[in-house]
Amino acid sequence: MKTIYVDNNATTRVAPEVVEEMSPYFSELYGNPSSMHFFGGQVNTRVEEARERVAGLIGARPQEIIFTSCGTESDNTAIMSALESNPGKRHVVTTRVEHPAVKNLVGHLKREGYRVTELPVDRDGLLSMDEVSRIITDDTAIVSVMWANNETGVLFPVEEIANVAKSRGVIFHTDAVQAVGKIPINLAESQIDMLSLSGHKLHAPKGIGVIYVRRGTRFSPYIIGGHQEEGRRGGTENVPYIIGIGKACELAANHLEDMNVRVRGLRDKLENGLLEKIPNSIVNGDRDQRLPNTSSISFEYVEGESILLKLSDQGICASSGSACTSGSLEPSHVLRAMGVPFTAAHGSIRFSLSSYNTEEEIDFILKVMPPIIEELRAISPFWDGSVARSSTAS
Ligand code: PLP
């Protein structure tokens, strides 16, 4: 059975070019970049080249790039750094739809006595700018707003929000883990102070991340140890993975156009085809302010998990907007924050494409999805052929 992988917001295939470039750093080029000898020096030069490649993708200066272990560490570093650099300030602003890397950290901060404002989103998953400026006070240490939502792909106007934060003297961080490599980013022309990204979302391996820290931003390290990364992140550098993320960023820069034209076209073909062929299907999130690769669609009156299993039987890998915890299917916090009705949130599927997807794969999904939904609706207690039997499911 052929695997059709449309779950690229979960993780991506490591690009063969990335594997090839990393390979010598597991074998012959194993030096420590901090060592004084030529062997370490050689490796250090390549680490700095990788830093330049990462910086190049997001319009940053190489000195503003710090390597971390993952997107989660980068998010934690940014928020904790802002709090530590502003010890008198006890207020954090974020949104209701952040990834757990931010959401659960601010939950922890709340329990520690910090005041946290989680900005609401509307039915399309969009934020209100008025709300952002209204909520910042003299006590605000950081505003942290994701660039692109991992479930719906909805984009937030982070550059605009950064301007507002800046005008109020507040640090602005964005979790751009899903945005980097999918949309053009030029930090040189923005007021964003800190940005997180993660290797495994852009065809580098899992376990490597980056935090961008704008020159002049007050910064406090999260992992305290050796002098690596100019004392901003302790721990011997994960050299092969740093080389890998450098190569992946270079490839991503070259693939941005493919992502925005061909991949967007495949996503639209898939989405429009499913909406046309399957009644009672709804796109979650604004269809314009959105990543080019992501489509979250709710198929009313069926369970997302059941759809996923049936897709999996056909070799198709996607994901759902509900999580099976302790036997009950709970719609995700993102769909709940958007006010997606329960009957729809339950049957939501996220398709997330990459440059590796083909037209044939999309045609295959379009062929197998309608009978899957029909079959599942046939056994749904809420579905009556074309209309819902009851809308009281809660
Ligand atoms: N932020 C967002 C928006 C994500 O989608 C993810 C991963 O799914 C993360 C942060 C965490 O990144 P990592 O898996 O590298 O820790």
CSV table of C-alpha atoms and ligand atoms in Angstrom, one decimal:
chain,number,residue,atom,x,y,z
A,1,MET,CA,0.0,0.0,0.0
A,2,LYS,CA,1.3,3.4,-0.9
A,3,THR,CA,1.6,6.0,1.9
A,4,ILE,CA,-0.1,9.3,1.2
A,5,TYR,CA,1.2,11.7,3.8
A,6,VAL,CA,-0.9,14.8,4.3
A,7,ASP,CA,0.0,15.4,8.0
A,8,ASN,CA,2.9,17.8,7.5
A,9,ASN,CA,1.9,20.2,10.3
A,10,ALA,CA,2.5,17.2,12.6
A,11,THR,CA,6.0,16.6,11.2
A,12,THR,CA,7.7,16.4,7.8
A,13,ARG,CA,9.8,14.0,5.9
A,14,VAL,CA,13.5,14.8,6.3
A,15,ALA,CA,14.6,16.0,2.9
A,16,PRO,CA,17.2,13.6,1.3
A,17,GLU,CA,19.5,16.6,0.6
A,18,VAL,CA,19.3,17.3,4.4
A,19,VAL,CA,20.2,13.7,5.3
A,20,GLU,CA,23.1,13.8,2.9
A,21,GLU,CA,24.5,17.0,4.3
A,22,MET,CA,24.2,15.8,7.9
A,23,SER,CA,25.7,12.4,7.3
A,24,PRO,CA,29.5,13.3,7.7
A,25,TYR,CA,28.8,14.9,11.0
A,26,PHE,CA,27.9,11.6,12.5
A,27,SER,CA,31.1,9.9,11.3
A,28,GLU,CA,34.3,11.6,10.2
A,29,LEU,CA,33.4,15.2,11.2
A,30,TYR,CA,32.6,14.6,14.9
A,31,GLY,CA,34.6,17.5,16.5
A,32,ASN,CA,33.3,19.7,19.1
A,33,PRO,CA,32.8,23.2,17.6
A,34,SER,CA,34.2,24.8,20.9
A,35,SER,CA,37.5,22.9,20.6
A,36,MET,CA,40.6,25.0,19.9
A,37,HIS,CA,42.1,22.5,17.4
A,38,PHE,CA,41.6,22.5,13.7
A,39,PHE,CA,39.2,19.6,13.9
A,40,GLY,CA,36.7,21.5,16.0
A,41,GLY,CA,37.3,24.7,14.1
A,42,GLN,CA,36.3,23.0,10.9
A,43,VAL,CA,33.0,22.0,12.4
A,44,ASN,CA,32.5,25.5,14.0
A,45,THR,CA,32.8,27.0,10.5
A,46,ARG,CA,30.0,24.8,9.2
A,47,VAL,CA,27.8,25.6,12.3
A,48,GLU,CA,28.2,29.3,11.5
A,49,GLU,CA,27.3,28.7,7.9
A,50,ALA,CA,24.1,26.9,9.0
A,51,ARG,CA,23.3,29.9,11.2
A,52,GLU,CA,23.7,32.1,8.1
A,53,ARG,CA,21.3,29.9,6.2
A,54,VAL,CA,18.7,30.0,8.9
A,55,ALA,CA,19.0,33.8,9.2
A,56,GLY,CA,18.7,34.1,5.4
A,57,LEU,CA,15.3,32.4,5.3
A,58,ILE,CA,13.8,34.8,7.8
A,59,GLY,CA,15.6,38.0,7.0
A,60,ALA,CA,17.6,38.0,10.3
A,61,ARG,CA,21.3,38.6,11.1
A,62,PRO,CA,23.2,35.4,11.9
A,63,GLN,CA,24.1,36.7,15.4
A,64,GLU,CA,20.3,36.8,16.1
A,65,ILE,CA,19.9,33.1,15.7
A,66,ILE,CA,20.2,30.8,18.7
A,67,PHE,CA,20.0,27.0,18.2
A,68,THR,CA,17.7,25.1,20.7
A,69,SER,CA,16.4,21.5,20.9
A,70,CYS,CA,12.9,22.2,19.5
A,71,GLY,CA,10.1,24.7,19.0
A,72,THR,CA,8.8,24.1,22.5
A,73,GLU,CA,12.1,25.0,24.1
A,74,SER,CA,12.2,28.2,21.9
A,75,ASP,CA,8.7,29.2,23.0
A,76,ASN,CA,9.5,28.6,26.7
A,77,THR,CA,12.8,30.5,26.3
A,78,ALA,CA,11.1,33.5,24.8
A,79,ILE,CA,8.4,33.8,27.4
A,80,MET,CA,10.6,33.0,30.4
A,81,SER,CA,13.3,35.4,29.2
A,82,ALA,CA,10.8,38.3,28.9
A,83,LEU,CA,9.6,37.6,32.5
A,84,GLU,CA,13.1,37.4,33.8
A,85,SER,CA,14.3,40.5,32.1
A,86,ASN,CA,11.3,42.5,33.4
A,87,PRO,CA,11.1,41.3,37.0
A,88,GLY,CA,8.5,43.8,38.1
A,89,LYS,CA,6.0,42.9,35.4
A,90,ARG,CA,3.5,40.2,36.0
A,91,HIS,CA,1.2,40.2,33.0
A,92,VAL,CA,1.4,38.0,29.9
A,93,VAL,CA,-0.7,38.4,26.8
A,94,THR,CA,-1.3,35.5,24.4
A,95,THR,CA,-4.3,33.9,22.6
A,96,ARG,CA,-6.7,31.1,23.2
A,97,VAL,CA,-5.5,29.1,20.3
A,98,GLU,CA,-1.8,28.7,20.9
A,99,HIS,CA,0.0,25.4,20.7
A,100,PRO,CA,0.5,23.6,24.1
A,101,ALA,CA,4.1,24.8,24.0
A,102,VAL,CA,2.8,28.2,24.9
A,103,LYS,CA,-0.7,27.4,26.2
A,104,ASN,CA,0.5,25.0,28.9
A,105,LEU,CA,3.4,27.3,29.9
A,106,VAL,CA,1.1,30.2,30.5
A,107,GLY,CA,-1.2,27.9,32.4
A,108,HIS,CA,1.7,27.1,34.6
A,109,LEU,CA,2.5,30.8,35.0
A,110,LYS,CA,-1.1,31.5,36.0
A,111,ARG,CA,-0.7,29.0,38.8
A,112,GLU,CA,2.5,30.8,39.8
A,113,GLY,CA,0.6,34.0,40.3
A,114,TYR,CA,1.1,35.7,36.9
A,115,ARG,CA,-1.9,37.4,35.2
A,116,VAL,CA,-2.5,36.0,31.8
A,117,THR,CA,-4.8,37.3,29.1
A,118,GLU,CA,-5.7,34.9,26.4
A,119,LEU,CA,-7.2,36.8,23.5
A,120,PRO,CA,-10.3,35.4,22.0
A,121,VAL,CA,-10.8,34.6,18.3
A,122,ASP,CA,-13.9,34.9,16.2
A,123,ARG,CA,-15.8,32.1,14.3
A,124,ASP,CA,-13.1,32.3,11.5
A,125,GLY,CA,-10.3,32.0,14.0
A,126,LEU,CA,-9.2,35.6,13.5
A,127,LEU,CA,-8.1,38.1,16.3
A,128,SER,CA,-9.4,41.6,16.8
A,129,MET,CA,-6.6,44.2,16.7
A,130,ASP,CA,-8.6,46.5,19.0
A,131,GLU,CA,-8.6,43.9,21.6
A,132,VAL,CA,-4.8,43.6,21.4
A,133,SER,CA,-4.0,47.2,22.1
A,134,ARG,CA,-6.7,47.5,24.7
A,135,ILE,CA,-5.3,44.7,26.8
A,136,ILE,CA,-1.7,45.8,27.1
A,137,THR,CA,-0.9,47.6,30.3
A,138,ASP,CA,2.2,48.9,32.1
A,139,ASP,CA,2.4,45.6,33.8
A,140,THR,CA,2.7,43.6,30.6
A,141,ALA,CA,6.0,41.8,30.2
A,142,ILE,CA,5.4,40.1,26.9
A,143,VAL,CA,2.9,39.6,24.1
A,144,SER,CA,3.2,36.2,22.5
A,145,VAL,CA,1.0,35.4,19.5
A,146,MET,CA,1.5,32.6,17.1
A,147,TRP,CA,2.0,33.4,13.4
A,148,ALA,CA,0.1,30.5,12.0
A,149,ASN,CA,-2.3,28.1,13.7
A,150,ASN,CA,-1.2,24.5,13.5
A,151,GLU,CA,-4.8,23.2,13.2
A,152,THR,CA,-6.5,25.6,10.9
A,153,GLY,CA,-3.5,27.3,9.3
A,154,VAL,CA,-5.1,30.7,10.1
A,155,LEU,CA,-2.5,33.5,10.0
A,156,PHE,CA,-2.4,36.3,12.6
A,157,PRO,CA,-1.2,39.8,11.7
A,158,VAL,CA,1.8,39.4,13.9
A,159,GLU,CA,3.8,42.3,12.3
A,160,GLU,CA,0.9,44.7,13.1
A,161,ILE,CA,0.7,43.3,16.7
A,162,ALA,CA,4.4,43.7,17.1
A,163,ASN,CA,4.1,47.4,16.1
A,164,VAL,CA,1.4,47.9,18.8
A,165,ALA,CA,3.5,46.1,21.4
A,166,LYS,CA,6.6,48.1,20.5
A,167,SER,CA,4.7,51.4,20.7
A,168,ARG,CA,3.9,50.4,24.3
A,169,GLY,CA,7.4,49.3,25.1
A,170,VAL,CA,6.5,45.6,25.4
A,171,ILE,CA,8.5,42.6,24.1
A,172,PHE,CA,6.7,40.8,21.3
A,173,HIS,CA,7.3,37.1,20.6
A,174,THR,CA,5.8,34.9,17.9
A,175,ASP,CA,5.6,31.1,17.7
A,176,ALA,CA,6.3,30.8,13.9
A,177,VAL,CA,6.8,27.1,14.0
A,178,GLN,CA,4.1,26.5,11.4
A,179,ALA,CA,4.8,29.7,9.4
A,180,VAL,CA,8.5,29.4,8.6
A,181,GLY,CA,9.1,27.8,5.3
A,182,LYS,CA,5.5,28.2,4.2
A,183,ILE,CA,5.2,32.0,3.9
A,184,PRO,CA,7.8,34.7,3.2
A,185,ILE,CA,9.2,36.2,6.4
A,186,ASN,CA,11.4,39.2,6.6
A,187,LEU,CA,12.3,40.1,10.2
A,188,ALA,CA,14.6,43.0,9.1
A,189,GLU,CA,11.4,44.9,8.2
A,190,SER,CA,9.4,44.0,11.3
A,191,GLN,CA,9.3,44.9,15.0
A,192,ILE,CA,9.2,41.3,16.1
A,193,ASP,CA,11.6,40.8,19.0
A,194,MET,CA,11.6,37.1,19.3
A,195,LEU,CA,10.5,34.2,17.0
A,196,SER,CA,10.4,30.4,17.4
A,197,LEU,CA,10.9,27.9,14.7
A,198,SER,CA,11.3,24.1,14.6
A,199,GLY,CA,13.3,21.9,12.3
A,200,HIS,CA,10.9,19.0,11.9
A,201,LYS,CA,8.2,21.2,10.4
A,202,LEU,CA,10.4,22.1,7.5
A,203,HIS,CA,12.1,18.9,6.4
A,204,ALA,CA,14.9,18.8,9.0
A,205,PRO,CA,14.9,16.2,11.8
A,206,LYS,CA,13.0,16.3,15.0
A,207,GLY,CA,14.9,17.7,18.0
A,208,ILE,CA,16.3,20.9,16.6
A,209,GLY,CA,14.8,24.4,16.9
A,210,VAL,CA,15.8,28.0,16.7
A,211,ILE,CA,15.0,31.1,18.7
A,212,TYR,CA,15.5,34.4,16.9
A,213,VAL,CA,16.3,37.2,19.3
A,214,ARG,CA,16.5,40.7,17.7
A,215,ARG,CA,19.7,42.5,18.4
A,216,GLY,CA,19.3,44.8,21.5
A,217,THR,CA,16.4,42.7,23.0
A,218,ARG,CA,17.0,42.0,26.6
A,219,PHE,CA,17.5,38.3,26.9
A,220,SER,CA,18.0,35.8,29.7
A,221,PRO,CA,19.0,32.2,28.9
A,222,TYR,CA,16.6,29.4,29.7
A,223,ILE,CA,19.3,26.7,29.7
A,224,ILE,CA,22.2,27.8,31.8
A,225,GLY,CA,25.5,26.1,31.2
A,226,GLY,CA,28.6,26.5,29.0
A,227,HIS,CA,29.4,29.5,26.8
A,228,GLN,CA,27.8,27.9,23.7
A,229,GLU,CA,25.7,30.2,21.6
A,230,GLU,CA,27.5,33.1,23.1
A,231,GLY,CA,26.3,32.2,26.6
A,232,ARG,CA,22.6,32.3,25.4
A,233,ARG,CA,21.9,28.6,25.4
A,234,GLY,CA,24.1,26.1,27.3
A,235,GLY,CA,24.9,22.6,26.0
A,236,THR,CA,27.2,21.2,23.4
A,237,GLU,CA,25.8,22.0,20.0
A,238,ASN,CA,23.8,19.3,18.2
A,239,VAL,CA,26.1,19.7,15.2
A,240,PRO,CA,24.5,17.2,12.7
A,241,TYR,CA,21.0,18.6,13.3
A,242,ILE,CA,22.3,22.2,13.1
A,243,ILE,CA,23.8,21.4,9.7
A,244,GLY,CA,20.5,19.8,8.8
A,245,ILE,CA,18.3,22.7,9.8
A,246,GLY,CA,20.6,25.0,7.9
A,247,LYS,CA,20.2,23.0,4.7
A,248,ALA,CA,16.5,22.7,5.3
A,249,CYS,CA,16.2,26.5,5.5
A,250,GLU,CA,18.1,26.9,2.3
A,251,LEU,CA,15.8,24.4,0.6
A,252,ALA,CA,12.7,26.1,2.1
A,253,ALA,CA,13.8,29.4,0.7
A,254,ASN,CA,14.0,27.9,-2.8
A,255,HIS,CA,10.6,26.1,-2.3
A,256,LEU,CA,8.6,29.1,-1.1
A,257,GLU,CA,7.2,29.7,-4.6
A,258,ASP,CA,6.3,26.0,-5.1
A,259,MET,CA,4.5,26.1,-1.7
A,260,ASN,CA,2.6,29.2,-2.6
A,261,VAL,CA,1.6,28.2,-6.1
A,262,ARG,CA,1.6,24.4,-6.6
A,263,VAL,CA,1.0,23.2,-3.1
A,264,ARG,CA,-1.7,25.9,-2.6
A,265,GLY,CA,-3.3,24.7,-5.8
A,266,LEU,CA,-3.3,21.1,-4.6
A,267,ARG,CA,-4.8,22.2,-1.2
A,268,ASP,CA,-7.5,24.2,-2.9
A,269,LYS,CA,-8.3,21.3,-5.3
A,270,LEU,CA,-8.6,18.9,-2.3
A,271,GLU,CA,-10.7,21.3,-0.3
A,272,ASN,CA,-13.0,22.4,-3.1
A,273,GLY,CA,-13.4,18.8,-4.2
A,274,LEU,CA,-14.4,17.6,-0.7
A,275,LEU,CA,-16.8,20.5,-0.2
A,276,GLU,CA,-18.4,19.7,-3.5
A,277,LYS,CA,-18.7,16.0,-3.1
A,278,ILE,CA,-19.6,15.7,0.6
A,279,PRO,CA,-22.7,17.5,1.9
A,280,ASN,CA,-22.5,19.1,5.4
A,281,SER,CA,-18.8,19.7,5.2
A,282,ILE,CA,-17.4,23.0,6.4
A,283,VAL,CA,-13.9,24.6,6.3
A,284,ASN,CA,-12.7,25.7,9.7
A,285,GLY,CA,-10.9,29.0,9.7
A,286,ASP,CA,-10.6,32.0,7.4
A,287,ARG,CA,-9.9,30.8,3.9
A,288,ASP,CA,-7.9,33.8,2.8
A,289,GLN,CA,-5.7,34.6,5.9
A,290,ARG,CA,-4.3,31.1,5.9
A,291,LEU,CA,-1.2,29.0,5.3
A,292,PRO,CA,-1.1,27.6,1.7
A,293,ASN,CA,-0.7,24.0,2.8
A,294,THR,CA,-3.4,23.5,5.5
A,295,SER,CA,-7.1,22.7,5.3
A,296,SER,CA,-9.2,21.8,8.3
A,297,ILE,CA,-12.6,20.5,7.3
A,298,SER,CA,-15.5,19.4,9.5
A,299,PHE,CA,-17.7,16.6,8.2
A,300,GLU,CA,-20.8,17.0,10.4
A,301,TYR,CA,-22.3,14.1,12.3
A,302,VAL,CA,-19.2,11.8,12.1
A,303,GLU,CA,-16.3,11.3,14.4
A,304,GLY,CA,-12.9,12.5,13.2
A,305,GLU,CA,-11.2,9.5,14.8
A,306,SER,CA,-13.3,7.1,12.8
A,307,ILE,CA,-12.5,9.0,9.6
A,308,LEU,CA,-8.8,8.9,10.4
A,309,LEU,CA,-8.8,5.1,10.9
A,310,LYS,CA,-10.6,4.5,7.6
A,311,LEU,CA,-8.2,6.9,5.8
A,312,SER,CA,-5.3,5.1,7.4
A,313,ASP,CA,-6.7,1.8,6.0
A,314,GLN,CA,-6.2,3.3,2.6
A,315,GLY,CA,-2.7,4.5,3.4
A,316,ILE,CA,-3.7,8.1,3.9
A,317,CYS,CA,-2.2,9.9,6.9
A,318,ALA,CA,-4.0,13.0,8.2
A,319,SER,CA,-5.1,14.2,11.7
A,320,SER,CA,-8.2,15.2,13.5
A,321,GLY,CA,-9.2,18.2,15.6
A,322,SER,CA,-10.2,16.1,18.6
A,323,ALA,CA,-8.2,14.2,21.0
A,324,CYS,CA,-9.2,10.9,22.4
A,325,THR,CA,-8.6,11.3,26.1
A,326,SER,CA,-9.9,8.8,28.7
A,327,GLY,CA,-12.5,7.4,26.4
A,328,SER,CA,-14.2,10.7,25.6
A,329,LEU,CA,-13.6,12.6,22.3
A,330,GLU,CA,-12.9,16.1,23.2
A,331,PRO,CA,-12.8,18.7,20.4
A,332,SER,CA,-9.6,20.7,20.4
A,333,HIS,CA,-9.2,24.0,22.3
A,334,VAL,CA,-8.7,25.7,18.9
A,335,LEU,CA,-12.1,24.6,17.5
A,336,ARG,CA,-13.8,25.3,20.8
A,337,ALA,CA,-12.3,28.8,21.0
A,338,MET,CA,-13.7,29.5,17.5
A,339,GLY,CA,-17.1,28.3,18.6
A,340,VAL,CA,-17.3,25.5,16.1
A,341,PRO,CA,-20.5,23.6,17.0
A,342,PHE,CA,-19.9,20.3,18.8
A,343,THR,CA,-21.4,18.2,15.9
A,344,ALA,CA,-18.9,19.7,13.5
A,345,ALA,CA,-15.8,20.0,15.8
A,346,HIS,CA,-16.1,16.2,16.4
A,347,GLY,CA,-15.8,15.4,12.7
A,348,SER,CA,-12.9,17.7,11.8
A,349,ILE,CA,-9.9,16.5,9.8
A,350,ARG,CA,-6.8,18.4,9.1
A,351,PHE,CA,-5.0,17.9,5.8
A,352,SER,CA,-1.6,19.5,5.7
A,353,LEU,CA,0.4,19.2,2.5
A,354,SER,CA,4.1,19.6,1.6
A,355,SER,CA,6.1,20.0,-1.6
A,356,TYR,CA,6.3,16.2,-1.8
A,357,ASN,CA,2.5,15.8,-2.4
A,358,THR,CA,1.3,15.1,-6.0
A,359,GLU,CA,-1.9,15.6,-8.0
A,360,GLU,CA,-2.4,11.8,-8.1
A,361,GLU,CA,-2.4,11.7,-4.3
A,362,ILE,CA,-5.1,14.4,-4.1
A,363,ASP,CA,-7.2,12.6,-6.7
A,364,PHE,CA,-7.0,9.4,-4.7
A,365,ILE,CA,-8.1,11.2,-1.5
A,366,LEU,CA,-11.0,12.8,-3.4
A,367,LYS,CA,-12.0,9.3,-4.6
A,368,VAL,CA,-11.9,7.6,-1.2
A,369,MET,CA,-13.3,10.3,1.1
A,370,PRO,CA,-17.0,10.5,0.0
A,371,PRO,CA,-17.7,6.8,0.5
A,372,ILE,CA,-15.9,6.8,3.9
A,373,ILE,CA,-18.1,9.7,5.1
A,374,GLU,CA,-21.3,8.1,3.6
A,375,GLU,CA,-20.5,4.8,5.3
A,376,LEU,CA,-19.9,6.5,8.7
A,377,ARG,CA,-23.0,8.6,8.4
A,378,ALA,CA,-25.0,5.6,7.7
A,379,ILE,CA,-24.3,4.3,11.2
A,380,SER,CA,-24.5,7.8,12.9
A,381,PRO,CA,-27.5,8.2,15.2
A,382,PHE,CA,-27.6,11.9,14.2
A,383,TRP,CA,-27.7,11.6,10.5
A,384,ASP,CA,-30.8,11.1,8.5
A,385,GLY,CA,-29.7,10.8,4.8
A,386,SER,CA,-29.4,14.5,4.1
A,387,VAL,CA,-30.2,16.3,7.3
A,388,ALA,CA,-29.5,15.9,10.9
A,389,ARG,CA,-32.0,13.9,13.0
A,390,SER,CA,-31.3,15.9,16.1
A,391,SER,CA,-29.2,18.9,16.8
A,392,THR,CA,-29.1,18.4,20.5
A,393,ALA,CA,-25.8,16.5,20.5
A,394,SER,CA,-23.6,18.5,22.9
B,1,PLP,N1,4.3,25.6,18.1
B,1,PLP,C1,3.5,25.1,17.1
B,1,PLP,C2,2.5,26.1,16.4
B,1,PLP,C3,3.6,23.8,16.7
B,1,PLP,O1,2.8,23.4,15.7
B,1,PLP,C4,4.5,22.9,17.3
B,1,PLP,C5,4.5,21.5,17.0
B,1,PLP,O2,3.5,20.9,16.6
B,1,PLP,C6,5.3,23.5,18.3
B,1,PLP,C7,5.2,24.8,18.7
B,1,PLP,C8,6.3,22.6,19.1
B,1,PLP,O3,7.4,22.3,18.3
B,1,PLP,P1,8.3,21.1,18.7
B,1,PLP,O4,7.6,19.9,18.3
B,1,PLP,O5,9.6,21.3,17.8
B,1,PLP,O6,8.6,21.2,20.1
